[in-house]
mmCIF file of C-alpha atoms in Angstrom:
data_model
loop_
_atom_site.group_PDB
_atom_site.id
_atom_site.type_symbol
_atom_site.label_atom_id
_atom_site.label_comp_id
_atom_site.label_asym_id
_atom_site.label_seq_id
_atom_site.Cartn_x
_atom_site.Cartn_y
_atom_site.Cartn_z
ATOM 1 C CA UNK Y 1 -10.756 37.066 11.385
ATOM 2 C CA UNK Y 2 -9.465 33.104 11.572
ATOM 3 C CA UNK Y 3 -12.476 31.370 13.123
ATOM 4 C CA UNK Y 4 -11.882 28.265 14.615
ATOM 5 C CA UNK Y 5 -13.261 24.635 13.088
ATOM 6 C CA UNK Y 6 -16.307 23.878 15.540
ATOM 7 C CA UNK Y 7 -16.977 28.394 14.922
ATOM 8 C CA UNK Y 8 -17.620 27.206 11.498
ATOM 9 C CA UNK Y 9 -19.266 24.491 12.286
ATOM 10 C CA UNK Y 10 -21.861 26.216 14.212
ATOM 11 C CA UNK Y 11 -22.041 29.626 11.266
ATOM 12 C CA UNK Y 12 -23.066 26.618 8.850
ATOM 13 C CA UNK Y 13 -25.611 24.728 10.961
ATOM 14 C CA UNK Y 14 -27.273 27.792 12.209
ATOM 15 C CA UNK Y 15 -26.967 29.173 8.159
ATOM 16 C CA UNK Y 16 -30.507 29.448 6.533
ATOM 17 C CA UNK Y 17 -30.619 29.666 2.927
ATOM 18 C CA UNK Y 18 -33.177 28.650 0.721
ATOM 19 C CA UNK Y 19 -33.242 25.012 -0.882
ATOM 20 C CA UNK Y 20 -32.428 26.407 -4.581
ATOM 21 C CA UNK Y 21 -29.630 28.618 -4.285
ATOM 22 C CA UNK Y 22 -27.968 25.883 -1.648
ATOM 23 C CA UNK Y 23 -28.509 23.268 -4.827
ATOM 24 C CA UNK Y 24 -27.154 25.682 -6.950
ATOM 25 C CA UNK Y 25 -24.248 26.118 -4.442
ATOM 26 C CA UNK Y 26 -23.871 22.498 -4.665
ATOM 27 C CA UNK Y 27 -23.014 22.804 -8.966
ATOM 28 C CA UNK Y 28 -20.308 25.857 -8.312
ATOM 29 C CA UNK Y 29 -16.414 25.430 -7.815
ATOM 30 C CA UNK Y 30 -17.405 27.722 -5.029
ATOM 31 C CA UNK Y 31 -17.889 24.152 -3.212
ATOM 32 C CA UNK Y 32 -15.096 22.553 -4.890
ATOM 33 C CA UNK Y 33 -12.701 25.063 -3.767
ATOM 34 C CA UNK Y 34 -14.690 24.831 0.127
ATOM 35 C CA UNK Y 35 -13.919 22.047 0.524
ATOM 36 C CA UNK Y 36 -10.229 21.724 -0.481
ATOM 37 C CA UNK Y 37 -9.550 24.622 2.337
ATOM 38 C CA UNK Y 38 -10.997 22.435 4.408
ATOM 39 C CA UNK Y 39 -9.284 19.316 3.990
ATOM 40 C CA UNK Y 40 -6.049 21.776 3.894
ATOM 41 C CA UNK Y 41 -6.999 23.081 7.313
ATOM 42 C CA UNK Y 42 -7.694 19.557 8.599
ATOM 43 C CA UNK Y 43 -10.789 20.406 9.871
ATOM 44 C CA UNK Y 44 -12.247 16.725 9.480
ATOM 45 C CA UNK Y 45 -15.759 17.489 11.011
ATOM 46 C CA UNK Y 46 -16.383 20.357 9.405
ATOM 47 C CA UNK Y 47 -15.370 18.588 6.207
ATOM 48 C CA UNK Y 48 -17.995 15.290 6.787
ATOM 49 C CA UNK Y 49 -20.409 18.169 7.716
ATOM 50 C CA UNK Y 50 -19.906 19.961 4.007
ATOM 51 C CA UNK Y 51 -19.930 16.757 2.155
ATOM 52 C CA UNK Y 52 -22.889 15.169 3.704
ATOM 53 C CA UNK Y 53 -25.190 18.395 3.388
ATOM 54 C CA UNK Y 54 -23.559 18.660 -0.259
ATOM 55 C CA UNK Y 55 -24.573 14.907 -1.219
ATOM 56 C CA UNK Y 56 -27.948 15.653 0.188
ATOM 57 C CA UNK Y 57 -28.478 18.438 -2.353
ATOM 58 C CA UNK Y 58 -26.882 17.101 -4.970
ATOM 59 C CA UNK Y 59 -26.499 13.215 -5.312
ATOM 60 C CA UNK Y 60 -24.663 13.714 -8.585
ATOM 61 C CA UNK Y 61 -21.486 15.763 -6.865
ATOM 62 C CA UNK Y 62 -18.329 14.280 -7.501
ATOM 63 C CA UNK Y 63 -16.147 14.531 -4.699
ATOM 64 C CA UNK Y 64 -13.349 12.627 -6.863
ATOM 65 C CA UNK Y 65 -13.730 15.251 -9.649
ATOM 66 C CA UNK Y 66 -12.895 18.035 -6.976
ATOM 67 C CA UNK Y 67 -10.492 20.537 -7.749
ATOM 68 C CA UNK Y 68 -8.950 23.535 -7.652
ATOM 69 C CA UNK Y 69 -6.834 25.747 -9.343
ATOM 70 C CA UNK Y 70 -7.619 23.523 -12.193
ATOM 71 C CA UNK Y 71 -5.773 24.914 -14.842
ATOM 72 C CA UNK Y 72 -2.841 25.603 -12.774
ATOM 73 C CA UNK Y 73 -1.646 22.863 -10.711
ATOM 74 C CA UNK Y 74 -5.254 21.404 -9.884
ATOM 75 C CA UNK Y 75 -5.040 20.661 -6.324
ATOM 76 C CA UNK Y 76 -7.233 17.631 -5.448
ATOM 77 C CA UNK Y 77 -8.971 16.894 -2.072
ATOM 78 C CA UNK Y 78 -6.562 14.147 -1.104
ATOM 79 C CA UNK Y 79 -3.221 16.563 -1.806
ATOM 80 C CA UNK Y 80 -4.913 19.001 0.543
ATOM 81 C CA UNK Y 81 -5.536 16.597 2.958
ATOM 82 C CA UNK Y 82 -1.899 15.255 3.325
ATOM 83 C CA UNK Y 83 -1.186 18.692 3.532
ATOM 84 C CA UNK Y 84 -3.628 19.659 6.726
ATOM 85 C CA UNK Y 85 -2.769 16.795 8.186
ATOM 86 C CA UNK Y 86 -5.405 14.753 9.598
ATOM 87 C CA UNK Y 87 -5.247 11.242 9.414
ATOM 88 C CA UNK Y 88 -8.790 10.352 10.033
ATOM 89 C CA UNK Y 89 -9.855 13.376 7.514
ATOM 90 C CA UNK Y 90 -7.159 11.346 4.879
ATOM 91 C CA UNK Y 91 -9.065 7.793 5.865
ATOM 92 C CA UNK Y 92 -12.427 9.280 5.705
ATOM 93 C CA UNK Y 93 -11.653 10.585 2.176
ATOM 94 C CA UNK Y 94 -9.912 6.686 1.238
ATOM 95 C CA UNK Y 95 -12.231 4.494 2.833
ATOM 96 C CA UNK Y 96 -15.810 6.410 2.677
ATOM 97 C CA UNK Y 97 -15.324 8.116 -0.439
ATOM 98 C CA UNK Y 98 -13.506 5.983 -2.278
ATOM 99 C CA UNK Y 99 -11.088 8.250 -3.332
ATOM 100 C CA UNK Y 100 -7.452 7.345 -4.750
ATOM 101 C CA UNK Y 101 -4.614 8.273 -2.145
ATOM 102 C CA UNK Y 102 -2.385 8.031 -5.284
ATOM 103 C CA UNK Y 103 -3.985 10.518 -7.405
ATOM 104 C CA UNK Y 104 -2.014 12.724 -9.343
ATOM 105 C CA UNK Y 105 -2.351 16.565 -10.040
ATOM 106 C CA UNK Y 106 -1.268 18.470 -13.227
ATOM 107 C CA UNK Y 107 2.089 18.969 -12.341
ATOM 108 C CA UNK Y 108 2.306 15.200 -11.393
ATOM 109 C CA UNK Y 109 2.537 15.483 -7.289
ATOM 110 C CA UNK Y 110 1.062 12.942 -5.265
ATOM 111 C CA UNK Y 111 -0.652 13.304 -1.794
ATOM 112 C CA UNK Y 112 2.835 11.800 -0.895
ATOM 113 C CA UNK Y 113 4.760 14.709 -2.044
ATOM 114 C CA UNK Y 114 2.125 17.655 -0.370
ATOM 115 C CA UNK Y 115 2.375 15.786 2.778
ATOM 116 C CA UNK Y 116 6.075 15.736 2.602
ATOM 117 C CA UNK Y 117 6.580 19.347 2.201
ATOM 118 C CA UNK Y 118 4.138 20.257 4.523
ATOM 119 C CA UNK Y 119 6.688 17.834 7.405
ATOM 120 C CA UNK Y 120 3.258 15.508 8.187
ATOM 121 C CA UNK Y 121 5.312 12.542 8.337
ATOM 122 C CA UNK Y 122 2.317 10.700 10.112
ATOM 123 C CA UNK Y 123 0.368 10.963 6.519
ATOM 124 C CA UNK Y 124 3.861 10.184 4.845
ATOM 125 C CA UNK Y 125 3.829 7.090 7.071
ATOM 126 C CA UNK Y 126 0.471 5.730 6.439
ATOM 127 C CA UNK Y 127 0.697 6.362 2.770
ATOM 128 C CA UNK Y 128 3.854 3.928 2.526
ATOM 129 C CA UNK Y 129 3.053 1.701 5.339
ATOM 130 C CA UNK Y 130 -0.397 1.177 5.405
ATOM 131 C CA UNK Y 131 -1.615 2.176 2.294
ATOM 132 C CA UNK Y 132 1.562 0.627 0.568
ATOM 133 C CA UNK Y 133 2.082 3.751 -1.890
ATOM 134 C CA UNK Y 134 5.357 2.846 -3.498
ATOM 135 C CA UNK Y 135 7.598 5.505 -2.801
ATOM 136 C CA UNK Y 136 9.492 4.495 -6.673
ATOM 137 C CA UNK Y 137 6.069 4.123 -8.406
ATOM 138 C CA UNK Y 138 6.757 5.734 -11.796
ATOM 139 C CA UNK Y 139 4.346 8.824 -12.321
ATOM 140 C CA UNK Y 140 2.836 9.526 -15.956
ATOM 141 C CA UNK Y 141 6.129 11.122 -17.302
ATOM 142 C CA UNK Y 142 9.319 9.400 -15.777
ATOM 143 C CA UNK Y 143 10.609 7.656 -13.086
ATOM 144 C CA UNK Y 144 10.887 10.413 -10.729
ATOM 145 C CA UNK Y 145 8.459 9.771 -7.679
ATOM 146 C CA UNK Y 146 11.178 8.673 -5.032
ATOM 147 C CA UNK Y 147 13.083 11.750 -5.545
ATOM 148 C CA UNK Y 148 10.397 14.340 -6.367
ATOM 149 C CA UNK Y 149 8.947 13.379 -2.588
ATOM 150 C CA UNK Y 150 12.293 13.984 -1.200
ATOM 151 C CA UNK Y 151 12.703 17.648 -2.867
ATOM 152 C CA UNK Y 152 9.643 17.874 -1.881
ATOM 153 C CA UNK Y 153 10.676 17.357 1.811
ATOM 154 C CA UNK Y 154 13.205 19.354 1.192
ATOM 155 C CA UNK Y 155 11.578 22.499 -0.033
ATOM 156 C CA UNK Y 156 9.599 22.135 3.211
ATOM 157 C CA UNK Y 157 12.984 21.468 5.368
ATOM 158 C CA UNK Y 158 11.529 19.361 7.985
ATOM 159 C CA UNK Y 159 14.087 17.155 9.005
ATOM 160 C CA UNK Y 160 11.945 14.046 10.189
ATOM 161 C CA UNK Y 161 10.006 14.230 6.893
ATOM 162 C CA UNK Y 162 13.660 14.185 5.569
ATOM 163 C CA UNK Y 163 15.140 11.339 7.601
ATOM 164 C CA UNK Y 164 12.077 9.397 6.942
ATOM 165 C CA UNK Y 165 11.802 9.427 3.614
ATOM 166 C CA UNK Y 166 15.351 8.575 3.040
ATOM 167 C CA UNK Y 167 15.270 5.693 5.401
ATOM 168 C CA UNK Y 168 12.146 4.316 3.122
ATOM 169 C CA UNK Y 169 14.353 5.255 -0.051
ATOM 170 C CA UNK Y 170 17.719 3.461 1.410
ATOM 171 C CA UNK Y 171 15.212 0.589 2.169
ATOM 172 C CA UNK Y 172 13.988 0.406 -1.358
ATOM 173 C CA UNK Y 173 17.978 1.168 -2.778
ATOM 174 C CA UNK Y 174 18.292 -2.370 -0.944
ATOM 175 C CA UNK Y 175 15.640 -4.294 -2.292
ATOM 176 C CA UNK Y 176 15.710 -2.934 -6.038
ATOM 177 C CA UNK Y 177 19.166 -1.168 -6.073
ATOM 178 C CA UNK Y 178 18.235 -0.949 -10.564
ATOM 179 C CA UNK Y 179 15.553 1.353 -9.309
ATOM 180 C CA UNK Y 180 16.918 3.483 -7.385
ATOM 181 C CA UNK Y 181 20.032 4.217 -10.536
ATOM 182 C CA UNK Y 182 16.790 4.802 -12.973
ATOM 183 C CA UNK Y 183 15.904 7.468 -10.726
ATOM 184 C CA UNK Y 184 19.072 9.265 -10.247
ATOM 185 C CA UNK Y 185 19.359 8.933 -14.330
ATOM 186 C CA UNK Y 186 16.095 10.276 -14.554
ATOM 187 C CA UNK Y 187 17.008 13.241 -12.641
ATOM 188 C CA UNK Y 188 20.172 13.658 -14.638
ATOM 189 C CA UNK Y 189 18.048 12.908 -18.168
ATOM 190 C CA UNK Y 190 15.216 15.218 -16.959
ATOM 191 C CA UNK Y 191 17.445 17.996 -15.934
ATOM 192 C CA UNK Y 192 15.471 17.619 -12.303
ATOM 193 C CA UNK Y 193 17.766 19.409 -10.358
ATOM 194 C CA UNK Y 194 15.467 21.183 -8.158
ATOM 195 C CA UNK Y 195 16.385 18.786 -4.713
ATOM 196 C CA UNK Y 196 19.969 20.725 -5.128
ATOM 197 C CA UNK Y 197 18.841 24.173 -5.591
ATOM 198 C CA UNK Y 198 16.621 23.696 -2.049
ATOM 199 C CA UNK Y 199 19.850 21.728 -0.249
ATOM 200 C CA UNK Y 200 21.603 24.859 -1.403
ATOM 201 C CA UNK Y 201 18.806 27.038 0.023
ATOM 202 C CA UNK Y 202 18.875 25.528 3.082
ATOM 203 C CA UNK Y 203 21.937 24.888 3.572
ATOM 204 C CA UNK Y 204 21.330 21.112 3.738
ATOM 205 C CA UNK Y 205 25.312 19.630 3.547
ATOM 206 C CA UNK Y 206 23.682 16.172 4.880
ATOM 207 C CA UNK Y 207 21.337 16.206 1.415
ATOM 208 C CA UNK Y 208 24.563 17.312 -0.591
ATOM 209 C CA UNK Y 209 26.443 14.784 0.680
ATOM 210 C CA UNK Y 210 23.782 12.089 0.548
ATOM 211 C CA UNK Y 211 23.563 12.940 -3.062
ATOM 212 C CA UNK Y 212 26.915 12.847 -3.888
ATOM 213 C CA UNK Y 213 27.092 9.234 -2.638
ATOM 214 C CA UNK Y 214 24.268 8.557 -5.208
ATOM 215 C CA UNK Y 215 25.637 10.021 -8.094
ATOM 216 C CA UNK Y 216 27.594 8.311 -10.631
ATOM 217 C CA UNK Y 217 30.645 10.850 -12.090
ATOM 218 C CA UNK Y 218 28.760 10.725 -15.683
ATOM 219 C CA UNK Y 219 25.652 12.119 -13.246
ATOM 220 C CA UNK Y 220 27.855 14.733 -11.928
ATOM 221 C CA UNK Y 221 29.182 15.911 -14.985
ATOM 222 C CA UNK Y 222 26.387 16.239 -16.707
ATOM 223 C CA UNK Y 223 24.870 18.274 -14.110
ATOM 224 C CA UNK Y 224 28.032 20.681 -14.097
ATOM 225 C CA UNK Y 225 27.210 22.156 -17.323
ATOM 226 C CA UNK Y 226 23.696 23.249 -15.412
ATOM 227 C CA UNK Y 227 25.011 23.975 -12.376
ATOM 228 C CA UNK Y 228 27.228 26.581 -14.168
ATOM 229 C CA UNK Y 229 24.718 28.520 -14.671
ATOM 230 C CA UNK Y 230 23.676 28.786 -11.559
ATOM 231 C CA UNK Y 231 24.816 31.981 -8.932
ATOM 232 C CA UNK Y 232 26.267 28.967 -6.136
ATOM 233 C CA UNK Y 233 27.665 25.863 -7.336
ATOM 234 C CA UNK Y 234 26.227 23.273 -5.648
ATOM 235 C CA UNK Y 235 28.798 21.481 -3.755
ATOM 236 C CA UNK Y 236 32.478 21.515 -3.896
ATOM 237 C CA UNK Y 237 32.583 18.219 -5.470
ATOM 238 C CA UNK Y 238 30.649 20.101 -8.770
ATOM 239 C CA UNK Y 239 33.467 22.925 -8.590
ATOM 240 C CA UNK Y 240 36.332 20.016 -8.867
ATOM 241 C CA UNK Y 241 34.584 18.214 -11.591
ATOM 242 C CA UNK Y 242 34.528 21.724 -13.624
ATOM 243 C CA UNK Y 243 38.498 22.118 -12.948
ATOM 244 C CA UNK Y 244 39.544 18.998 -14.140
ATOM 245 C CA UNK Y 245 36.931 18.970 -17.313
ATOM 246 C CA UNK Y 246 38.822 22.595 -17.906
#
């Protein structure tokens, strides 16, 4: 049964449990991962709820330690957020928390990315207009960020998360045009083709084509030798390339 966010609300407030085994609650991942379906849901009062009672029994909880899945791809609270969707749940967890809107998880995604694949392009918005996350911010391993949040838009094929994110890209190709080529020859270097297997999933021509605009024809032949492998070509542009290397 899906109960509904003020349902849950009232099952915890009319809960009774006894003081110790709520602390001990408190010290569990059973908490940790509470609290990220939460945030995922977007239930923002139910969330302040959780973490206030939480706090209460233990002051030591660390809400910016919270995880889960942590030795997979250790989904934090603010990645679920963007994903659920609620704006005041993602300012709540920024502003009264403290917590970094920029945070990372193990396979180096941002709140940025989770929020584009989930098509909230109102968090996608405040992230890079109020919060001033920089859509070509390096992550830990590459320069990859601007186009790892598109795939990531991608994989969720919502077209305004799309369109926006490539408007805020083609903004930043204008002010730092260096950047955007050390992306594209980080995807080519990093053998990050994954925004071409989803175009080709989705049968996203407009992706194909903005990427073959992008793409040097070093870029492109390097990629063909990948590509090859792969059941569909990506674009006809790929299979010419191949013919003429042949």
């Amino acid at each position: 049964q899906t109960y509904t966010e003020n349902e849950i609300i009232g099952c915890w407030d009319k809960a009774i449990r006894p003081q110790d085994e709520l602390i001990t609650l408190a010290e569990t991942d059973i908490v940790d991962n509470l609290l990220i379906k939460t945030c995922e849901r977007g239930f923002f009062n139910l969330f302040k709820i959780l973490a206030q009672n939480i706090t209460a029994l233990n002051p030591r909880f660390s809400f910016e330690n919270t995880v889960m899945n942590p030795h997979k791809e250790g989904t934090r609270l603010f990645h679920a957020a963007a994903k659920g969707g609620s704006l005041p749940l993602c300012i709540y967890l920024e502003q009264t928390l403290q917590l970094n809107c920029n945070v990372l998880n193990k396979i180096n995604s941002s709140p940025l990315d989770y929020a584009a694949q989930a098509g909230q392009v109102k968090i996608c918005r405040w992230l890079l207009e109020e919060k001033k996350v920089d859509l070509g911010l390096a992550n830990v391993n590459d320069n990859w960020n601007a186009i790892h949040s598109i795939t990531w838009a991608v994989m969720g094929n919502h077209n305004e998360t799309i369109d926006f994110l490539i408007k805020k890209f083609e903004k930043m190709e204008e002010d730092h045009l260096s950047l955007s080529v050390a992306c594209f020859d980080m995807l080519v270097k990093f053998r990050r083709y994954e925004i071409l297997k989803q175009a080709l999933r989705y049968m996203r021509a407009d992706i194909l084509r903005w990427l073959e605009n992008r793409l040097t024809d070093e870029h492109k032949k390097n990629i063909i030798i990948v590509a090859s492998q792969w059941v569909h070509p990506p674009a006809n542009w790929l299979n010419n390339i191949e013919s003429e290397r042949l």
